[in-house]
PDB file of C-alpha atoms in Angstrom:
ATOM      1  CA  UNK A   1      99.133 118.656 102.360  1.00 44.00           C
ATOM      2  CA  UNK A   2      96.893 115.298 101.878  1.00 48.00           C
ATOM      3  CA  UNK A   3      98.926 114.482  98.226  1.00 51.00           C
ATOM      4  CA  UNK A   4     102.365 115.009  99.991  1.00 57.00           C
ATOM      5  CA  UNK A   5     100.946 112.860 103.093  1.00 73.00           C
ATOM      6  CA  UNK A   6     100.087 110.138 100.576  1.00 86.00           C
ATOM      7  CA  UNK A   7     102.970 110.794  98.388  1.00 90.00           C
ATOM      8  CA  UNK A   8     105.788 110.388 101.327  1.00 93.00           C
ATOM      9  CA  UNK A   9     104.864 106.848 102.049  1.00 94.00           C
ATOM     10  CA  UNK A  10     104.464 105.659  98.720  1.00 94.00           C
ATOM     11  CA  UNK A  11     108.201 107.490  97.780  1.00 96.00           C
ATOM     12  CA  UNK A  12     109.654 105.542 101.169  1.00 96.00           C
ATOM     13  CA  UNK A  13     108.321 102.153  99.654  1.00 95.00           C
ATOM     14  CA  UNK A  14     110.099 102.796  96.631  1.00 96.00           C
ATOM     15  CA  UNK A  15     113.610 103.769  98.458  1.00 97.00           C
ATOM     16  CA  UNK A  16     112.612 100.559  99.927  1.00 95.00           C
ATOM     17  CA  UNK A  17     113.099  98.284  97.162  1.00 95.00           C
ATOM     18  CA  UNK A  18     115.846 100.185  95.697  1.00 96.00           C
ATOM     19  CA  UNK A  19     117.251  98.971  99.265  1.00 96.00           C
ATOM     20  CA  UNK A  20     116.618  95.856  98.838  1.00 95.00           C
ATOM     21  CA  UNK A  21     117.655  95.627  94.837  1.00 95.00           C
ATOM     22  CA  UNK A  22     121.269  96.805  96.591  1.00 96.00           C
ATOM     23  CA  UNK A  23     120.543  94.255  99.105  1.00 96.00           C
ATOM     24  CA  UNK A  24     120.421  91.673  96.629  1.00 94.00           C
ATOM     25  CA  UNK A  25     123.390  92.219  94.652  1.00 94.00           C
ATOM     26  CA  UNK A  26     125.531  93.372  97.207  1.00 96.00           C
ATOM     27  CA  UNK A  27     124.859  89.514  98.641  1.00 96.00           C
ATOM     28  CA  UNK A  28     125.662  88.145  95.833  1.00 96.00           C
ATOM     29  CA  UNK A  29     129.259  90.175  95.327  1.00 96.00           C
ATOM     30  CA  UNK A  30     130.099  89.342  98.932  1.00 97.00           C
ATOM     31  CA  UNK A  31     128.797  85.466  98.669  1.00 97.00           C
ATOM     32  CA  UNK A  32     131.588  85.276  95.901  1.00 96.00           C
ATOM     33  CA  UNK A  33     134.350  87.454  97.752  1.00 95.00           C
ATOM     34  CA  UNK A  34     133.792  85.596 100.976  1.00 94.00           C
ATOM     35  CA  UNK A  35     133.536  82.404  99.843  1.00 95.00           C
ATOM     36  CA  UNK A  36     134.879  80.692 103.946  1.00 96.00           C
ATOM     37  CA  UNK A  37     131.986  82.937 105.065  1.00 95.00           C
ATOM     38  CA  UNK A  38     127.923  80.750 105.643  1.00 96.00           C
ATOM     39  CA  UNK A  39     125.346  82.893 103.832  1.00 96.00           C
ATOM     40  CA  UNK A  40     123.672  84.324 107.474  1.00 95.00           C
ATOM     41  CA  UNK A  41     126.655  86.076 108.106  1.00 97.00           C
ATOM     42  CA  UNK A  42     126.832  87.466 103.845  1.00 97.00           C
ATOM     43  CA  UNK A  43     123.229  88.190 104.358  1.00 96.00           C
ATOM     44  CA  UNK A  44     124.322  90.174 108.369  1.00 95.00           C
ATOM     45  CA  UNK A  45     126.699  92.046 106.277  1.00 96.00           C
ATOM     46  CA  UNK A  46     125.332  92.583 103.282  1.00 97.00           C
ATOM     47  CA  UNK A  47     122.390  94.329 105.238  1.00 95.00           C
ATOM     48  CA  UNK A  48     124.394  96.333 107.772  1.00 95.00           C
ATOM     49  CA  UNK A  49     126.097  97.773 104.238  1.00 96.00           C
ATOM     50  CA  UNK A  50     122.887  98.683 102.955  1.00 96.00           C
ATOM     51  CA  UNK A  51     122.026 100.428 106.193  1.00 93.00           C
ATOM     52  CA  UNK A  52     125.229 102.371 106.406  1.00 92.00           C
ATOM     53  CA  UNK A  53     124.872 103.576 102.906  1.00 94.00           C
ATOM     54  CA  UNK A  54     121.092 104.880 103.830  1.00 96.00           C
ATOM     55  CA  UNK A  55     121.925 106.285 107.244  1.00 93.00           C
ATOM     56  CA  UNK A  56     120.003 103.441 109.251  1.00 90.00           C
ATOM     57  CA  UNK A  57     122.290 102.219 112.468  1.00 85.00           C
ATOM     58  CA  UNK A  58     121.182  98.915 113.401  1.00 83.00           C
ATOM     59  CA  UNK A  59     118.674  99.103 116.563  1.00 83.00           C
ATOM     60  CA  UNK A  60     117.349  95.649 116.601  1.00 86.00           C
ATOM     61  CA  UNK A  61     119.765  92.321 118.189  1.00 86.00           C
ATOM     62  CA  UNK A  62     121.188  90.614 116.665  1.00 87.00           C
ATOM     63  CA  UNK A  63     122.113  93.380 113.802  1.00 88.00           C
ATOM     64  CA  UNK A  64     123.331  95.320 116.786  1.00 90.00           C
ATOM     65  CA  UNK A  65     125.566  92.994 117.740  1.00 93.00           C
ATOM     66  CA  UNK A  66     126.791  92.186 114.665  1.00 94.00           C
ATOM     67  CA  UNK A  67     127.675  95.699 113.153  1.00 93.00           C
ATOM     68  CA  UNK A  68     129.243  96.115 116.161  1.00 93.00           C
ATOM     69  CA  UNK A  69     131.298  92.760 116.081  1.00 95.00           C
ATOM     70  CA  UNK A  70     132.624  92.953 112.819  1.00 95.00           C
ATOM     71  CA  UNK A  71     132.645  97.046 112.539  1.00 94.00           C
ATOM     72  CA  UNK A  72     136.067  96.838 110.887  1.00 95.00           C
ATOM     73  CA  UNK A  73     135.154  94.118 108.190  1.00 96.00           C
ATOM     74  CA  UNK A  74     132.004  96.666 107.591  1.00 95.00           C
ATOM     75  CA  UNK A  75     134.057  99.575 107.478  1.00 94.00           C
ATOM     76  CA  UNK A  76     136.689  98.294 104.914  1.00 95.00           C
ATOM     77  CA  UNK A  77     133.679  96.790 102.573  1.00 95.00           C
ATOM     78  CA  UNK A  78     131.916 100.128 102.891  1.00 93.00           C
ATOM     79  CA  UNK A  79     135.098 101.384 101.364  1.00 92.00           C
ATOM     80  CA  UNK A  80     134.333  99.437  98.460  1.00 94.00           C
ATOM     81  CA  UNK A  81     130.811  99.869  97.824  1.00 94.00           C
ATOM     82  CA  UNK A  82     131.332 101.901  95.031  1.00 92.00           C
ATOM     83  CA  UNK A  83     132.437  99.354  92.593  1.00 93.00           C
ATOM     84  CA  UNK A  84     130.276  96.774  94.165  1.00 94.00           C
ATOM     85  CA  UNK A  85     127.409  98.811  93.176  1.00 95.00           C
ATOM     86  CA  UNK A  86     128.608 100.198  90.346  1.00 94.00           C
ATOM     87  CA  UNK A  87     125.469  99.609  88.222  1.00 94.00           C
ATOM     88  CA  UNK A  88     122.783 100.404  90.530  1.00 95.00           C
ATOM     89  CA  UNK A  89     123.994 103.935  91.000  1.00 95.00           C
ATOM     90  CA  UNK A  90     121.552 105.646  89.194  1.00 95.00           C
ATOM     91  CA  UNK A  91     118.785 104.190  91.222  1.00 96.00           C
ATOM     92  CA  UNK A  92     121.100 104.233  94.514  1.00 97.00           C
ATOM     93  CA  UNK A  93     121.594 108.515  94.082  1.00 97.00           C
ATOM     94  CA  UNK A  94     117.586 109.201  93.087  1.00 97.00           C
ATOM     95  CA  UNK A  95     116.667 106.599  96.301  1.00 97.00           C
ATOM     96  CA  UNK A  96     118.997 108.122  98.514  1.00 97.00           C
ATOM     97  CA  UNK A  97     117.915 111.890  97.162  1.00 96.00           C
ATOM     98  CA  UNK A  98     114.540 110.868  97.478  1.00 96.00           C
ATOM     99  CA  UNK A  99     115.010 109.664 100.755  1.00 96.00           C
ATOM    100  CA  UNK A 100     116.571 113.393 101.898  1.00 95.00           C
ATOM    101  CA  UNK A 101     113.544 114.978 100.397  1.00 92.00           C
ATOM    102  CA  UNK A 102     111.404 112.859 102.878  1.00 94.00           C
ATOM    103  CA  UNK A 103     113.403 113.156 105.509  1.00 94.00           C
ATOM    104  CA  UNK A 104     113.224 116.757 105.023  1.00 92.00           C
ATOM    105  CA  UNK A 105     109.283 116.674 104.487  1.00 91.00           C
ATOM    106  CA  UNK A 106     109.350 115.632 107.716  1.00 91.00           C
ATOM    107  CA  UNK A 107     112.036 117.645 109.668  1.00 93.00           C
ATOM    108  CA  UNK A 108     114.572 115.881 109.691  1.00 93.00           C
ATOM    109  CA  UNK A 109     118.203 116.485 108.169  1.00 94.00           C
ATOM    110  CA  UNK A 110     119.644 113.921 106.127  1.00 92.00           C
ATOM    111  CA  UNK A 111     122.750 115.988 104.635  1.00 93.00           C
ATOM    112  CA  UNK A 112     125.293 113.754 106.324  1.00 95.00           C
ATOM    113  CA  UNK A 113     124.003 110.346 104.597  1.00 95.00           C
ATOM    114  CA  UNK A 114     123.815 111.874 100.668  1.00 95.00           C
ATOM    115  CA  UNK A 115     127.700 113.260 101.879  1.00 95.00           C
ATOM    116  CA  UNK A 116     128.996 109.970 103.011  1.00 94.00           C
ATOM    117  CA  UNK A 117     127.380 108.330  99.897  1.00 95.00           C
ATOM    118  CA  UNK A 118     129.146 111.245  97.383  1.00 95.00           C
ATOM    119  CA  UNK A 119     132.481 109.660  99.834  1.00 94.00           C
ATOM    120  CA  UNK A 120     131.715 106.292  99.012  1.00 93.00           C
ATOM    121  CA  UNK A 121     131.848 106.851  95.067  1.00 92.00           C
ATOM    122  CA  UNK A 122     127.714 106.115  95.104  1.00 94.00           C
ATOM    123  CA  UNK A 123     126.037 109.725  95.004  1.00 95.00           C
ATOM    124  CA  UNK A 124     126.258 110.728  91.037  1.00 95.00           C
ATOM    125  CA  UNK A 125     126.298 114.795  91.947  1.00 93.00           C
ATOM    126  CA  UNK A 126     125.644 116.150  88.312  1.00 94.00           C
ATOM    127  CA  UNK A 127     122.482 114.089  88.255  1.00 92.00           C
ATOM    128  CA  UNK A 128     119.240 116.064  88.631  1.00 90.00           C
ATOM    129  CA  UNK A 129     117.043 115.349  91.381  1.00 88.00           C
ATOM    130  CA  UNK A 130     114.295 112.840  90.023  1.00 90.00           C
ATOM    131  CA  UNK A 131     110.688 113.971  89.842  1.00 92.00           C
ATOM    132  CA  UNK A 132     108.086 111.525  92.256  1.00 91.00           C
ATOM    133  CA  UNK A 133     106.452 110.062  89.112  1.00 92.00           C
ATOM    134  CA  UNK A 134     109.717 109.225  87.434  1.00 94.00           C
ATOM    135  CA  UNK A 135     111.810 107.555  90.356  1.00 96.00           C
ATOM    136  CA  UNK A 136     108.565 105.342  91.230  1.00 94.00           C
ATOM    137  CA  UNK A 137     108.692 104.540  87.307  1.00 94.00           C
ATOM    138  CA  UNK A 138     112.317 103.717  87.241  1.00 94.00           C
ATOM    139  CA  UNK A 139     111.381 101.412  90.861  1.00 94.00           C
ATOM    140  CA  UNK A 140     108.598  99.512  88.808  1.00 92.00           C
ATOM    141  CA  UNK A 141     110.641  98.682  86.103  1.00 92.00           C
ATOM    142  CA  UNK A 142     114.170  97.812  88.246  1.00 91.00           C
ATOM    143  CA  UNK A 143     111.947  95.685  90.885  1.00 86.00           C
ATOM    144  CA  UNK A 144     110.224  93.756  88.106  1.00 86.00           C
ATOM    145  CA  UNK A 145     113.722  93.008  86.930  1.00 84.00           C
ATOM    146  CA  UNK A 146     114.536  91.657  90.029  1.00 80.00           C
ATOM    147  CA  UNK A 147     111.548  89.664  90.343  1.00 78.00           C
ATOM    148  CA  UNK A 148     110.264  92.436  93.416  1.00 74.00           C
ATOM    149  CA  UNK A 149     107.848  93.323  91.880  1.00 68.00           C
ATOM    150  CA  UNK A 150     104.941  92.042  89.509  1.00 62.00           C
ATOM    151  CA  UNK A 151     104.622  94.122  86.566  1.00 54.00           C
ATOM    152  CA  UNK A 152     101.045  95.987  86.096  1.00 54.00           C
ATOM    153  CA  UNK A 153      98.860  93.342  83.689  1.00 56.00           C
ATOM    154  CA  UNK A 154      96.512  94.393  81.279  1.00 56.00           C
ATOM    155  CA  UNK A 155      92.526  92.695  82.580  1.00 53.00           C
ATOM    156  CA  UNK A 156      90.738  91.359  80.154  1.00 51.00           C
ATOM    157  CA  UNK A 157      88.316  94.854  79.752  1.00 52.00           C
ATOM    158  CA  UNK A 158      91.907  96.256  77.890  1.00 49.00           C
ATOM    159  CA  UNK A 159      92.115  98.612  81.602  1.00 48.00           C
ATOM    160  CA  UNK A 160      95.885  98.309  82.838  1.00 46.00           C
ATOM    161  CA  UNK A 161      95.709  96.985  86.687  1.00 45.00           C
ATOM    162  CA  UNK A 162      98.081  97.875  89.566  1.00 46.00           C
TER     163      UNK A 162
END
């Protein structure tokens, strides 16, 4: 019980940055498709995307107010997400599986999100569900892409450091 306790938090952080990897990119694909719009508002929607896709209504103003405000324009990009994210879905289905597994760790049911993201063209079903070791690899090495994270550096002793 102490390893998953330390094990759940660790997995969330790395959902995290897959989140915000998706965050990222999805910012830049609307930036480019909604060229009349100022990049607060790309960033708004980008983020209230991101949160549909992982389940997470908007509780804080003024993401409140804005998801509900422009609920259709989020609606029709969610449509879309797909193909926006067409490259991070790999890292998008073990997140959002990894993410259910949490939930679940902790009672709660996150079925509905990993169905809506299977809708949206996102969830890769024939993909196995990722081991912890392997989808906090495969987070190290996307976030360093990304410049999210700093890759681990040898020290001078010839240790590796985290």
């Amino acid at each position: 019980m102490a390893f998953e306790s330390k094990l759940i938090p660790i997995l969330r952080e790395g959902v995290e940055i897959v989140k915000m990897i998706s965050f990222k990119k999805l910012k830049e694909t609307l930036t480019t498709k909604h060229p009349e719009h100022e990049a607060a508002f790309i960033a708004k929607l980008a983020g209230a995307l991101i949160n549909t896709v992982f389940g997470v209504p908007p509780q804080e103003e003024p993401f409140a107010a804005f998801a509900r405000n422009h609920a259709d324009l989020i609606a029709q990009e969610q449509g879309k997400i797909g193909e926006m994210l067409e490259e991070l879905r790999i890292p998008l289905t073990d997140a959002l599986r990894i993410q259910s597994l949490c939930d679940h760790q902790e009672g709660a049911d996150s079925t509905a999100t990993l169905q809506q993201a299977q809708d949206l063209g996102i969830l890769l079903v024939e993909r196995d569900l990722p081991m912890p070791h392997s989808f906090i690899e495969l987070v190290r090495r996307l976030g360093s892409g990304f410049g999210l994270l700093v890759p681990p550096q040898p020290d001078p002793d010839g240790a590796t450091t985290h």
